[in-house]
mmCIF file of C-alpha atoms in Angstrom:
data_model
loop_
_atom_site.group_PDB
_atom_site.id
_atom_site.type_symbol
_atom_site.label_atom_id
_atom_site.label_comp_id
_atom_site.label_asym_id
_atom_site.label_seq_id
_atom_site.Cartn_x
_atom_site.Cartn_y
_atom_site.Cartn_z
ATOM 1 C CA MET A 1 20.241 9.782 -0.065
ATOM 2 C CA ASN A 2 19.622 9.474 3.663
ATOM 3 C CA ASP A 3 15.908 8.767 4.292
ATOM 4 C CA GLY A 4 15.815 10.936 7.410
ATOM 5 C CA VAL A 5 17.257 13.899 5.540
ATOM 6 C CA SER A 6 14.855 13.328 2.629
ATOM 7 C CA LEU A 7 11.806 13.210 4.889
ATOM 8 C CA GLU A 8 12.958 16.294 6.762
ATOM 9 C CA ARG A 9 13.461 18.110 3.464
ATOM 10 C CA LEU A 10 10.010 17.041 2.265
ATOM 11 C CA THR A 11 8.413 18.183 5.526
ATOM 12 C CA ARG A 12 10.050 21.592 5.145
ATOM 13 C CA ARG A 13 8.794 21.782 1.571
ATOM 14 C CA LEU A 14 5.227 21.008 2.666
ATOM 15 C CA GLU A 15 5.478 23.720 5.329
ATOM 16 C CA GLU A 16 6.766 26.156 2.692
ATOM 17 C CA VAL A 17 3.854 25.319 0.408
ATOM 18 C CA VAL A 18 1.332 25.911 3.191
ATOM 19 C CA GLY A 19 3.021 29.230 3.974
ATOM 20 C CA GLU A 20 2.949 30.297 0.329
ATOM 21 C CA LEU A 21 -0.789 29.560 0.097
ATOM 22 C CA ARG A 22 -1.854 31.576 3.152
ATOM 23 C CA GLY A 23 -4.166 34.347 2.057
ATOM 24 C CA LEU A 24 -4.376 33.027 -1.506
ATOM 25 C CA PRO A 25 -7.293 31.212 -3.172
ATOM 26 C CA VAL A 26 -6.575 27.476 -3.049
ATOM 27 C CA ASP A 27 -7.950 25.091 -5.656
ATOM 28 C CA VAL A 28 -8.956 22.311 -3.243
ATOM 29 C CA GLU A 29 -12.500 20.936 -3.234
ATOM 30 C CA ARG A 30 -14.057 18.716 -0.588
ATOM 31 C CA VAL A 31 -16.364 16.027 -1.997
ATOM 32 C CA ASP A 32 -18.285 13.964 0.562
ATOM 33 C CA ASP A 33 -20.287 11.768 -1.829
ATOM 34 C CA ASP A 34 -18.289 8.635 -2.706
ATOM 35 C CA ALA A 35 -20.269 8.108 -5.919
ATOM 36 C CA VAL A 36 -19.242 11.586 -7.078
ATOM 37 C CA VAL A 37 -15.625 10.877 -6.076
ATOM 38 C CA ARG A 38 -15.592 7.660 -8.138
ATOM 39 C CA ALA A 39 -17.079 9.475 -11.132
ATOM 40 C CA ARG A 40 -14.412 12.214 -10.879
ATOM 41 C CA ILE A 41 -11.665 9.593 -10.627
ATOM 42 C CA LEU A 42 -12.895 7.764 -13.744
ATOM 43 C CA GLN A 43 -13.097 11.061 -15.611
ATOM 44 C CA ALA A 44 -9.531 11.939 -14.629
ATOM 45 C CA ALA A 45 -8.301 8.427 -15.555
ATOM 46 C CA ARG A 46 -9.711 8.709 -19.079
ATOM 47 C CA ALA A 47 -7.828 11.953 -19.704
ATOM 48 C CA ALA A 48 -4.552 11.137 -17.895
ATOM 49 C CA ARG A 49 -1.285 9.748 -19.213
ATOM 50 C CA ALA A 50 0.183 8.778 -15.835
ATOM 51 C CA LEU A 51 -1.206 7.716 -12.467
ATOM 52 C CA ARG A 52 0.589 7.505 -9.122
ATOM 53 C CA ALA A 53 -1.430 5.749 -6.410
ATOM 54 C CA MET A 54 -1.004 4.823 -2.744
ATOM 55 C CA HIS A 55 -3.420 2.432 -1.010
ATOM 56 C CA PRO A 56 -3.211 1.692 2.738
ATOM 57 C CA VAL A 57 -5.471 -1.376 2.513
ATOM 58 C CA GLY A 58 -7.151 -3.543 -0.080
ATOM 59 C CA SER A 59 -10.570 -2.730 -1.476
ATOM 60 C CA LYS A 60 -13.559 -4.354 0.199
ATOM 61 C CA ASP A 61 -15.129 -4.938 -3.212
ATOM 62 C CA THR A 62 -16.098 -8.542 -3.860
ATOM 63 C CA GLY A 63 -17.611 -10.513 -6.721
ATOM 64 C CA ARG A 64 -18.855 -8.347 -9.563
ATOM 65 C CA GLN A 65 -17.568 -5.132 -7.972
ATOM 66 C CA GLU A 66 -14.063 -6.587 -7.755
ATOM 67 C CA GLN A 67 -14.206 -7.803 -11.381
ATOM 68 C CA ARG A 68 -15.464 -4.401 -12.572
ATOM 69 C CA SER A 69 -12.736 -2.571 -10.625
ATOM 70 C CA ARG A 70 -10.044 -4.820 -12.088
ATOM 71 C CA ARG A 71 -11.509 -4.417 -15.582
ATOM 72 C CA ASP A 72 -11.485 -0.620 -15.196
ATOM 73 C CA VAL A 73 -7.762 -0.700 -14.350
ATOM 74 C CA LEU A 74 -6.965 -3.049 -17.243
ATOM 75 C CA ASP A 75 -8.931 -0.827 -19.634
ATOM 76 C CA VAL A 76 -6.963 2.218 -18.476
ATOM 77 C CA LEU A 77 -3.692 0.326 -19.010
ATOM 78 C CA GLU A 78 -4.765 -0.722 -22.494
ATOM 79 C CA GLY A 79 -5.421 2.945 -23.208
ATOM 80 C CA GLY A 80 -1.722 3.647 -22.677
ATOM 81 C CA VAL A 81 -1.771 5.154 -19.185
ATOM 82 C CA SER A 82 1.414 4.646 -17.140
ATOM 83 C CA MET A 83 0.513 3.406 -13.660
ATOM 84 C CA ARG A 84 2.516 2.940 -10.452
ATOM 85 C CA THR A 85 0.878 1.826 -7.221
ATOM 86 C CA ILE A 86 2.173 1.547 -3.648
ATOM 87 C CA VAL A 87 0.241 -0.760 -1.308
ATOM 88 C CA HIS A 88 0.578 -1.598 2.368
ATOM 89 C CA ALA A 89 2.014 -5.060 3.060
ATOM 90 C CA SER A 90 -1.154 -6.125 4.887
ATOM 91 C CA VAL A 91 -2.952 -6.286 1.533
ATOM 92 C CA LEU A 92 -0.836 -9.298 0.590
ATOM 93 C CA ASP A 93 -2.133 -11.269 3.584
ATOM 94 C CA ASP A 94 -5.288 -11.928 1.535
ATOM 95 C CA PRO A 95 -4.458 -14.483 -1.208
ATOM 96 C CA LEU A 96 -7.203 -13.159 -3.523
ATOM 97 C CA LYS A 97 -6.014 -9.551 -3.215
ATOM 98 C CA ALA A 98 -2.396 -10.653 -3.642
ATOM 99 C CA ALA A 99 -3.322 -12.535 -6.833
ATOM 100 C CA ARG A 100 -5.176 -9.480 -8.176
ATOM 101 C CA ILE A 101 -2.205 -7.220 -7.436
ATOM 102 C CA ARG A 102 0.196 -9.565 -9.227
ATOM 103 C CA GLN A 103 -2.138 -9.748 -12.233
ATOM 104 C CA LEU A 104 -2.287 -5.962 -12.473
ATOM 105 C CA HIS A 105 1.486 -5.735 -11.933
ATOM 106 C CA ALA A 106 2.070 -8.141 -14.822
ATOM 107 C CA ALA A 107 -0.330 -6.106 -16.988
ATOM 108 C CA GLY A 108 1.675 -2.920 -16.411
ATOM 109 C CA ASP A 109 0.272 -1.363 -13.225
ATOM 110 C CA LEU A 110 3.615 -1.579 -11.414
ATOM 111 C CA HIS A 111 3.257 -2.241 -7.693
ATOM 112 C CA ARG A 112 5.571 -1.821 -4.735
ATOM 113 C CA VAL A 113 4.995 -2.675 -1.075
ATOM 114 C CA VAL A 114 5.647 -0.802 2.177
ATOM 115 C CA ASP A 115 5.280 -1.758 5.843
ATOM 116 C CA GLU A 116 4.834 1.795 7.140
ATOM 117 C CA PRO A 117 1.372 3.432 7.329
ATOM 118 C CA ILE A 118 0.404 5.364 4.173
ATOM 119 C CA GLN A 119 -2.481 7.603 3.176
ATOM 120 C CA GLN A 120 -4.822 6.881 0.261
ATOM 121 C CA VAL A 121 -3.771 9.141 -2.611
ATOM 122 C CA LEU A 122 -4.327 9.200 -6.395
ATOM 123 C CA ILE A 123 -2.317 11.625 -8.527
ATOM 124 C CA PHE A 124 -3.212 11.945 -12.217
ATOM 125 C CA ASP A 125 -0.338 13.428 -14.232
ATOM 126 C CA ARG A 126 0.516 16.606 -12.345
ATOM 127 C CA SER A 127 -2.925 18.113 -12.814
ATOM 128 C CA VAL A 128 -5.278 16.641 -10.201
ATOM 129 C CA ALA A 129 -4.961 14.598 -7.010
ATOM 130 C CA PHE A 130 -7.498 12.806 -4.814
ATOM 131 C CA VAL A 131 -6.732 12.412 -1.112
ATOM 132 C CA ARG A 132 -8.968 10.462 1.283
ATOM 133 C CA LEU A 133 -10.596 12.873 3.767
ATOM 134 C CA THR A 134 -9.522 10.883 6.811
ATOM 135 C CA PRO A 135 -6.702 8.319 7.174
ATOM 136 C CA VAL A 136 -9.198 5.529 7.878
ATOM 137 C CA ALA A 137 -9.755 2.552 5.597
ATOM 138 C CA GLU A 138 -12.832 2.947 3.373
ATOM 139 C CA ALA A 139 -13.710 6.336 4.908
ATOM 140 C CA PRO A 140 -16.091 8.292 2.633
ATOM 141 C CA GLY A 141 -15.211 11.419 0.723
ATOM 142 C CA ALA A 142 -12.048 12.937 -0.669
ATOM 143 C CA LEU A 143 -10.221 16.179 -1.268
ATOM 144 C CA VAL A 144 -9.906 16.991 -4.984
ATOM 145 C CA ILE A 145 -6.702 19.016 -5.367
ATOM 146 C CA ARG A 146 -5.707 21.039 -8.428
ATOM 147 C CA GLN A 147 -3.348 23.476 -6.666
ATOM 148 C CA GLN A 148 -0.031 22.920 -8.464
ATOM 149 C CA SER A 149 2.234 23.490 -5.464
ATOM 150 C CA LEU A 150 0.282 20.958 -3.374
ATOM 151 C CA ILE A 151 0.317 18.419 -6.199
ATOM 152 C CA ALA A 152 4.082 18.876 -6.566
ATOM 153 C CA ALA A 153 4.519 18.145 -2.839
ATOM 154 C CA LEU A 154 2.331 15.018 -3.131
ATOM 155 C CA VAL A 155 4.375 13.839 -6.114
ATOM 156 C CA ASP A 156 7.561 14.298 -4.065
ATOM 157 C CA LEU A 157 6.008 12.269 -1.225
ATOM 158 C CA PHE A 158 5.021 9.497 -3.637
ATOM 159 C CA GLU A 159 8.461 9.326 -5.270
ATOM 160 C CA LEU A 160 10.215 9.204 -1.889
ATOM 161 C CA THR A 161 7.924 6.389 -0.732
ATOM 162 C CA TRP A 162 8.338 4.537 -4.052
ATOM 163 C CA ALA A 163 12.122 4.681 -3.769
ATOM 164 C CA LYS A 164 11.988 3.098 -0.286
ATOM 165 C CA ALA A 165 9.366 0.460 -1.191
ATOM 166 C CA ARG A 166 10.149 -3.081 -2.326
ATOM 167 C CA GLU A 167 9.005 -4.930 -5.426
ATOM 168 C CA VAL A 168 5.741 -6.835 -5.097
ATOM 169 C CA THR A 169 7.325 -9.777 -6.941
ATOM 170 C CA GLU A 170 9.955 -10.429 -4.246
ATOM 171 C CA PRO A 171 9.526 -14.066 -3.218
ATOM 172 C CA ALA A 172 9.791 -13.367 0.511
ATOM 173 C CA HIS A 173 8.060 -10.233 1.740
ATOM 174 C CA ARG A 174 9.475 -8.465 4.730
ATOM 175 C CA LEU A 175 8.031 -9.577 8.010
ATOM 176 C CA THR A 176 7.177 -7.115 10.746
ATOM 177 C CA ALA A 177 9.473 -6.936 13.754
ATOM 178 C CA ARG A 178 6.948 -8.909 15.826
ATOM 179 C CA GLU A 179 6.598 -11.592 13.108
ATOM 180 C CA ARG A 180 10.377 -12.003 13.037
ATOM 181 C CA GLU A 181 10.381 -12.423 16.845
ATOM 182 C CA VAL A 182 7.657 -15.071 16.586
ATOM 183 C CA LEU A 183 9.497 -16.934 13.828
ATOM 184 C CA ALA A 184 12.786 -16.840 15.734
ATOM 185 C CA LEU A 185 11.085 -18.449 18.740
ATOM 186 C CA ILE A 186 9.400 -21.048 16.518
ATOM 187 C CA ALA A 187 12.873 -21.848 15.146
ATOM 188 C CA GLU A 188 13.855 -22.686 18.742
ATOM 189 C CA GLY A 189 11.131 -25.340 18.716
ATOM 190 C CA ARG A 190 8.619 -23.455 20.861
ATOM 191 C CA SER A 191 4.861 -23.968 20.615
ATOM 192 C CA ASN A 192 2.424 -21.077 20.132
ATOM 193 C CA GLY A 193 1.726 -21.123 23.862
ATOM 194 C CA ALA A 194 5.434 -20.892 24.692
ATOM 195 C CA VAL A 195 5.893 -18.074 22.155
ATOM 196 C CA ALA A 196 2.967 -16.198 23.730
ATOM 197 C CA ARG A 197 4.513 -16.479 27.203
ATOM 198 C CA ALA A 198 7.936 -15.377 25.966
ATOM 199 C CA LEU A 199 6.512 -12.262 24.276
ATOM 200 C CA SER A 200 3.824 -11.534 26.890
ATOM 201 C CA ILE A 201 1.044 -11.629 24.299
ATOM 202 C CA THR A 202 -1.996 -13.862 23.892
ATOM 203 C CA GLU A 203 -1.839 -17.198 22.123
ATOM 204 C CA ALA A 204 -4.521 -15.907 19.717
ATOM 205 C CA ALA A 205 -2.210 -13.030 18.768
ATOM 206 C CA VAL A 206 0.597 -15.505 18.113
ATOM 207 C CA GLY A 207 -1.748 -17.479 15.861
ATOM 208 C CA LYS A 208 -2.476 -14.336 13.812
ATOM 209 C CA HIS A 209 1.238 -13.559 13.474
ATOM 210 C CA VAL A 210 1.948 -17.130 12.390
ATOM 211 C CA ALA A 211 -0.831 -17.028 9.769
ATOM 212 C CA SER A 212 0.499 -13.713 8.478
ATOM 213 C CA LEU A 213 4.089 -14.925 8.119
ATOM 214 C CA PHE A 214 2.864 -18.093 6.358
ATOM 215 C CA ALA A 215 1.063 -15.857 3.831
ATOM 216 C CA LYS A 216 4.042 -13.528 3.369
ATOM 217 C CA LEU A 217 6.429 -16.436 2.871
ATOM 218 C CA GLU A 218 3.927 -17.974 0.430
ATOM 219 C CA ILE A 219 3.819 -21.279 2.304
ATOM 220 C CA PRO A 220 0.786 -23.218 0.985
ATOM 221 C CA ALA A 221 -1.926 -24.519 3.258
ATOM 222 C CA GLY A 222 -1.273 -27.960 4.727
ATOM 223 C CA ALA A 223 -0.447 -29.553 8.046
ATOM 224 C CA ASP A 224 0.532 -26.815 10.507
ATOM 225 C CA ASP A 225 3.632 -28.730 11.612
ATOM 226 C CA ASN A 226 4.883 -28.927 8.020
ATOM 227 C CA ARG A 227 4.227 -25.225 7.463
ATOM 228 C CA ARG A 228 6.182 -24.354 10.604
ATOM 229 C CA VAL A 229 9.109 -26.447 9.361
ATOM 230 C CA LEU A 230 9.049 -24.689 5.982
ATOM 231 C CA ALA A 231 8.934 -21.288 7.672
ATOM 232 C CA VAL A 232 11.873 -22.206 9.902
ATOM 233 C CA LEU A 233 13.851 -23.420 6.867
ATOM 234 C CA ALA A 234 13.237 -20.072 5.148
ATOM 235 C CA TYR A 235 14.408 -18.336 8.333
ATOM 236 C CA LEU A 236 17.584 -20.434 8.556
ATOM 237 C CA ARG A 237 18.362 -19.857 4.853
ATOM 238 C CA GLY A 238 18.193 -16.131 5.445
ATOM 239 C CA ALA A 239 15.277 -15.760 3.026
ATOM 240 C CA VAL A 240 13.208 -13.870 5.589
ATOM 241 C CA GLN A 241 13.591 -10.087 5.468
#
């Protein structure tokens, strides 16, 4: 199916849903308190049989919070809930978050990765959905949606995004267009300074792109020259997507 046609069809469907709901009572609740949102999510998770989730960035939880969050997901999986999660590729730039995602993936919370911006959404079965109030990482509050036509549209959006996403277990994650440009120039033997001049960006920005592509290509820490050689070899082998 052509992605453009699919997205256009989905957009029309969302417009139809909005039109159908005009003048009718809509079962959508705004909850501004994050503690209340978390409690509602846990309640829904305990009663659900399937969860579809989209996360634009990784959680900021660290230490005990991170362990508790991971334990909550594992407990839900052990309870027999089917889980599928779509994350933004930037999450994998953090080795700790990447390791957590792969652990959950192996445990049954299947993950896929996208490069395009996504909204934070949780859909439990086809009965309730949670949508972040604003498309900003870690913004407080959520919309709690029980309107069936809206949930159906969100499910369609999730399934379309899932079909386009790539497996989290792919050995070489897709680089952004800018990262591919940087790597191509590195393959020509250029230094970070030369790459910066060629692309009209700062040398600091080049350094960030280089660090990101090292992480995505899973090149371990070591001498920078050796890492650049390994990245170039991956590029020449065609392993970079």
